[in-house]
Amino acid sequence: SEPASVKLFAADFKALEPPFEFNAAADRDEVSLRWKGSGNPHTAGYVIERAYLHDGPYETLTPQGLRADVTRHTDRNLRPGTAYYYRMRAMGPRGDLGNPSRVVMAQTAGRQAPPAVSELKAEVGRTRVHLAW
């Protein structure tokens, strides 16, 4: 008979587990993300997602993914005083994504202190306080 070739793919679900020890640290206008990779040979890489709220919606920062041996990423040119929420997903050999990691938050400080407020006035209402300066 004619020779035949067969390819078999056995999914390794452990390769899609999110990274370990995922942490975020804010600087003036950037956030440094660090994590410990799974070490699984079938994990092809990681995808980082960012949101302004804990529950999202999340946008993908690294759509092509980061290599599996990469353990840090810096998110730059961020708005001062803004809280950013991050999570990660492991990527399998076929580009499939696993469940998200735990969410980490970091708040940037900005390059300089905000300007001083002078002549502050408060107008107290029944349901609000209006501040003017």
PDB file of C-alpha atoms in Angstrom:
ATOM      1  CA  SER A   1       0.000   0.000   0.000  1.00  0.00           C
ATOM      2  CA  GLU A   2       0.964   3.651  -0.296  1.00  0.00           C
ATOM      3  CA  PRO A   3       2.831   5.108   2.713  1.00  0.00           C
ATOM      4  CA  ALA A   4       0.778   7.470   4.858  1.00  0.00           C
ATOM      5  CA  SER A   5       1.648  10.180   7.305  1.00  0.00           C
ATOM      6  CA  VAL A   6      -0.403  11.018  10.375  1.00  0.00           C
ATOM      7  CA  LYS A   7       0.058  13.942  12.770  1.00  0.00           C
ATOM      8  CA  LEU A   8      -1.314  13.725  16.263  1.00  0.00           C
ATOM      9  CA  PHE A   9      -1.708  16.719  18.570  1.00  0.00           C
ATOM     10  CA  ALA A  10      -2.183  16.003  22.268  1.00  0.00           C
ATOM     11  CA  ALA A  11      -3.256  19.134  24.117  1.00  0.00           C
ATOM     12  CA  ASP A  12      -1.314  19.965  27.278  1.00  0.00           C
ATOM     13  CA  PHE A  13      -3.818  21.909  29.384  1.00  0.00           C
ATOM     14  CA  LYS A  14      -1.137  22.763  31.963  1.00  0.00           C
ATOM     15  CA  ALA A  15       0.558  24.848  29.235  1.00  0.00           C
ATOM     16  CA  LEU A  16      -2.398  27.264  29.372  1.00  0.00           C
ATOM     17  CA  GLU A  17      -2.198  27.938  33.103  1.00  0.00           C
ATOM     18  CA  PRO A  18      -1.555  31.625  33.928  1.00  0.00           C
ATOM     19  CA  PRO A  19       1.899  32.672  35.126  1.00  0.00           C
ATOM     20  CA  PHE A  20       2.970  32.516  38.751  1.00  0.00           C
ATOM     21  CA  GLU A  21       3.832  35.437  41.015  1.00  0.00           C
ATOM     22  CA  PHE A  22       2.416  38.129  38.722  1.00  0.00           C
ATOM     23  CA  ASN A  23       3.228  41.609  40.142  1.00  0.00           C
ATOM     24  CA  ALA A  24       2.979  45.249  39.052  1.00  0.00           C
ATOM     25  CA  ALA A  25       5.017  48.247  40.246  1.00  0.00           C
ATOM     26  CA  ALA A  26       4.277  51.813  39.157  1.00  0.00           C
ATOM     27  CA  ASP A  27       6.792  54.528  38.480  1.00  0.00           C
ATOM     28  CA  ARG A  28       6.133  58.059  37.275  1.00  0.00           C
ATOM     29  CA  ASP A  29       4.523  57.321  33.903  1.00  0.00           C
ATOM     30  CA  GLU A  30       5.079  53.593  33.468  1.00  0.00           C
ATOM     31  CA  VAL A  31       4.236  50.282  35.090  1.00  0.00           C
ATOM     32  CA  SER A  32       6.706  47.412  35.347  1.00  0.00           C
ATOM     33  CA  LEU A  33       5.147  43.947  35.234  1.00  0.00           C
ATOM     34  CA  ARG A  34       7.020  40.864  36.425  1.00  0.00           C
ATOM     35  CA  TRP A  35       6.055  37.227  36.696  1.00  0.00           C
ATOM     36  CA  LYS A  36       7.459  33.753  37.059  1.00  0.00           C
ATOM     37  CA  GLY A  37       6.878  31.592  33.991  1.00  0.00           C
ATOM     38  CA  SER A  38       5.402  28.144  34.258  1.00  0.00           C
ATOM     39  CA  GLY A  39       8.446  26.396  32.780  1.00  0.00           C
ATOM     40  CA  ASN A  40       6.119  24.183  30.734  1.00  0.00           C
ATOM     41  CA  PRO A  41       7.769  23.380  27.374  1.00  0.00           C
ATOM     42  CA  HIS A  42       4.376  23.613  25.628  1.00  0.00           C
ATOM     43  CA  THR A  43       3.667  27.181  26.767  1.00  0.00           C
ATOM     44  CA  ALA A  44       4.398  29.267  23.679  1.00  0.00           C
ATOM     45  CA  GLY A  45       4.183  32.661  25.393  1.00  0.00           C
ATOM     46  CA  TYR A  46       2.090  35.141  27.338  1.00  0.00           C
ATOM     47  CA  VAL A  47      -0.418  37.851  26.486  1.00  0.00           C
ATOM     48  CA  ILE A  48      -0.797  40.929  28.720  1.00  0.00           C
ATOM     49  CA  GLU A  49      -4.128  42.719  29.082  1.00  0.00           C
ATOM     50  CA  ARG A  50      -4.893  46.123  30.683  1.00  0.00           C
ATOM     51  CA  ALA A  51      -8.053  47.850  31.919  1.00  0.00           C
ATOM     52  CA  TYR A  52      -9.124  50.949  33.848  1.00  0.00           C
ATOM     53  CA  LEU A  53     -11.491  48.895  36.037  1.00  0.00           C
ATOM     54  CA  HIS A  54     -10.866  45.642  37.914  1.00  0.00           C
ATOM     55  CA  ASP A  55     -13.586  43.810  36.002  1.00  0.00           C
ATOM     56  CA  GLY A  56     -12.653  45.294  32.623  1.00  0.00           C
ATOM     57  CA  PRO A  57     -13.157  45.639  29.788  1.00  0.00           C
ATOM     58  CA  TYR A  58      -9.567  44.584  29.094  1.00  0.00           C
ATOM     59  CA  GLU A  59      -7.518  45.524  26.040  1.00  0.00           C
ATOM     60  CA  THR A  60      -4.659  43.388  24.775  1.00  0.00           C
ATOM     61  CA  LEU A  61      -1.267  45.086  25.064  1.00  0.00           C
ATOM     62  CA  THR A  62       0.752  42.317  23.430  1.00  0.00           C
ATOM     63  CA  PRO A  63      -1.424  40.878  20.634  1.00  0.00           C
ATOM     64  CA  GLN A  64       1.480  38.858  19.175  1.00  0.00           C
ATOM     65  CA  GLY A  65       2.336  37.571  22.645  1.00  0.00           C
ATOM     66  CA  LEU A  66       5.604  37.569  24.548  1.00  0.00           C
ATOM     67  CA  ARG A  67       7.959  34.588  24.352  1.00  0.00           C
ATOM     68  CA  ALA A  68       7.622  32.022  27.128  1.00  0.00           C
ATOM     69  CA  ASP A  69      11.102  32.830  28.470  1.00  0.00           C
ATOM     70  CA  VAL A  70      10.259  36.539  28.960  1.00  0.00           C
ATOM     71  CA  THR A  71       9.449  37.395  32.588  1.00  0.00           C
ATOM     72  CA  ARG A  72       8.950  41.174  32.495  1.00  0.00           C
ATOM     73  CA  HIS A  73       7.236  43.884  30.471  1.00  0.00           C
ATOM     74  CA  THR A  74       7.041  47.682  30.859  1.00  0.00           C
ATOM     75  CA  ASP A  75       3.873  49.581  29.960  1.00  0.00           C
ATOM     76  CA  ARG A  76       5.030  53.132  29.115  1.00  0.00           C
ATOM     77  CA  ASN A  77       3.628  56.626  28.489  1.00  0.00           C
ATOM     78  CA  LEU A  78       0.729  56.261  30.898  1.00  0.00           C
ATOM     79  CA  ARG A  79      -1.458  59.042  32.301  1.00  0.00           C
ATOM     80  CA  PRO A  80      -0.380  60.394  35.704  1.00  0.00           C
ATOM     81  CA  GLY A  81      -2.482  59.467  38.705  1.00  0.00           C
ATOM     82  CA  THR A  82      -4.384  56.758  36.836  1.00  0.00           C
ATOM     83  CA  ALA A  83      -5.000  53.283  38.238  1.00  0.00           C
ATOM     84  CA  TYR A  84      -4.292  50.500  35.759  1.00  0.00           C
ATOM     85  CA  TYR A  85      -5.362  46.877  36.151  1.00  0.00           C
ATOM     86  CA  TYR A  86      -3.408  44.073  34.481  1.00  0.00           C
ATOM     87  CA  ARG A  87      -3.845  40.376  33.928  1.00  0.00           C
ATOM     88  CA  MET A  88      -2.049  37.766  31.823  1.00  0.00           C
ATOM     89  CA  ARG A  89      -2.936  34.696  29.813  1.00  0.00           C
ATOM     90  CA  ALA A  90      -0.688  31.841  28.771  1.00  0.00           C
ATOM     91  CA  MET A  91      -0.616  30.994  25.083  1.00  0.00           C
ATOM     92  CA  GLY A  92      -0.436  27.449  23.756  1.00  0.00           C
ATOM     93  CA  PRO A  93       1.497  26.227  20.707  1.00  0.00           C
ATOM     94  CA  ARG A  94      -1.504  26.840  18.423  1.00  0.00           C
ATOM     95  CA  GLY A  95      -2.116  30.381  19.693  1.00  0.00           C
ATOM     96  CA  ASP A  96      -4.948  29.370  22.000  1.00  0.00           C
ATOM     97  CA  LEU A  97      -5.232  31.349  25.261  1.00  0.00           C
ATOM     98  CA  GLY A  98      -5.785  30.047  28.755  1.00  0.00           C
ATOM     99  CA  ASN A  99      -7.754  31.585  31.609  1.00  0.00           C
ATOM    100  CA  PRO A 100      -6.595  34.978  32.909  1.00  0.00           C
ATOM    101  CA  SER A 101      -4.252  35.317  35.869  1.00  0.00           C
ATOM    102  CA  ARG A 102      -5.154  37.157  39.026  1.00  0.00           C
ATOM    103  CA  VAL A 103      -5.575  40.888  38.499  1.00  0.00           C
ATOM    104  CA  VAL A 104      -2.857  43.271  39.718  1.00  0.00           C
ATOM    105  CA  MET A 105      -3.181  47.056  40.017  1.00  0.00           C
ATOM    106  CA  ALA A 106      -0.681  49.895  39.857  1.00  0.00           C
ATOM    107  CA  GLN A 107      -1.228  53.664  39.954  1.00  0.00           C
ATOM    108  CA  THR A 108       1.191  56.012  38.219  1.00  0.00           C
ATOM    109  CA  ALA A 109       2.432  59.140  39.985  1.00  0.00           C
ATOM    110  CA  GLY A 110       3.315  61.425  37.077  1.00  0.00           C
ATOM    111  CA  ARG A 111       6.541  63.267  36.347  1.00  0.00           C
ATOM    112  CA  GLN A 112       5.892  66.195  38.703  1.00  0.00           C
ATOM    113  CA  ALA A 113       3.686  67.101  41.640  1.00  0.00           C
ATOM    114  CA  PRO A 114       0.290  68.595  40.813  1.00  0.00           C
ATOM    115  CA  PRO A 115       0.045  72.383  41.096  1.00  0.00           C
ATOM    116  CA  ALA A 116      -0.836  73.841  44.493  1.00  0.00           C
ATOM    117  CA  VAL A 117      -4.453  74.841  45.023  1.00  0.00           C
ATOM    118  CA  SER A 118      -5.106  78.413  46.139  1.00  0.00           C
ATOM    119  CA  GLU A 119      -8.267  80.260  47.121  1.00  0.00           C
ATOM    120  CA  LEU A 120     -10.245  77.063  47.651  1.00  0.00           C
ATOM    121  CA  LYS A 121     -13.983  77.613  48.166  1.00  0.00           C
ATOM    122  CA  ALA A 122     -16.578  75.006  49.053  1.00  0.00           C
ATOM    123  CA  GLU A 123     -20.279  75.355  48.323  1.00  0.00           C
ATOM    124  CA  VAL A 124     -22.260  72.803  50.332  1.00  0.00           C
ATOM    125  CA  GLY A 125     -25.527  71.532  48.862  1.00  0.00           C
ATOM    126  CA  ARG A 126     -27.974  68.883  49.999  1.00  0.00           C
ATOM    127  CA  THR A 127     -26.455  66.101  47.878  1.00  0.00           C
ATOM    128  CA  ARG A 128     -23.048  67.456  46.857  1.00  0.00           C
ATOM    129  CA  VAL A 129     -20.124  69.689  47.702  1.00  0.00           C
ATOM    130  CA  HIS A 130     -18.895  71.940  44.879  1.00  0.00           C
ATOM    131  CA  LEU A 131     -15.230  72.910  45.126  1.00  0.00           C
ATOM    132  CA  ALA A 132     -13.823  75.861  43.205  1.00  0.00           C
ATOM    133  CA  TRP A 133     -10.373  77.438  43.113  1.00  0.00           C
TER     134      TRP A 133
END
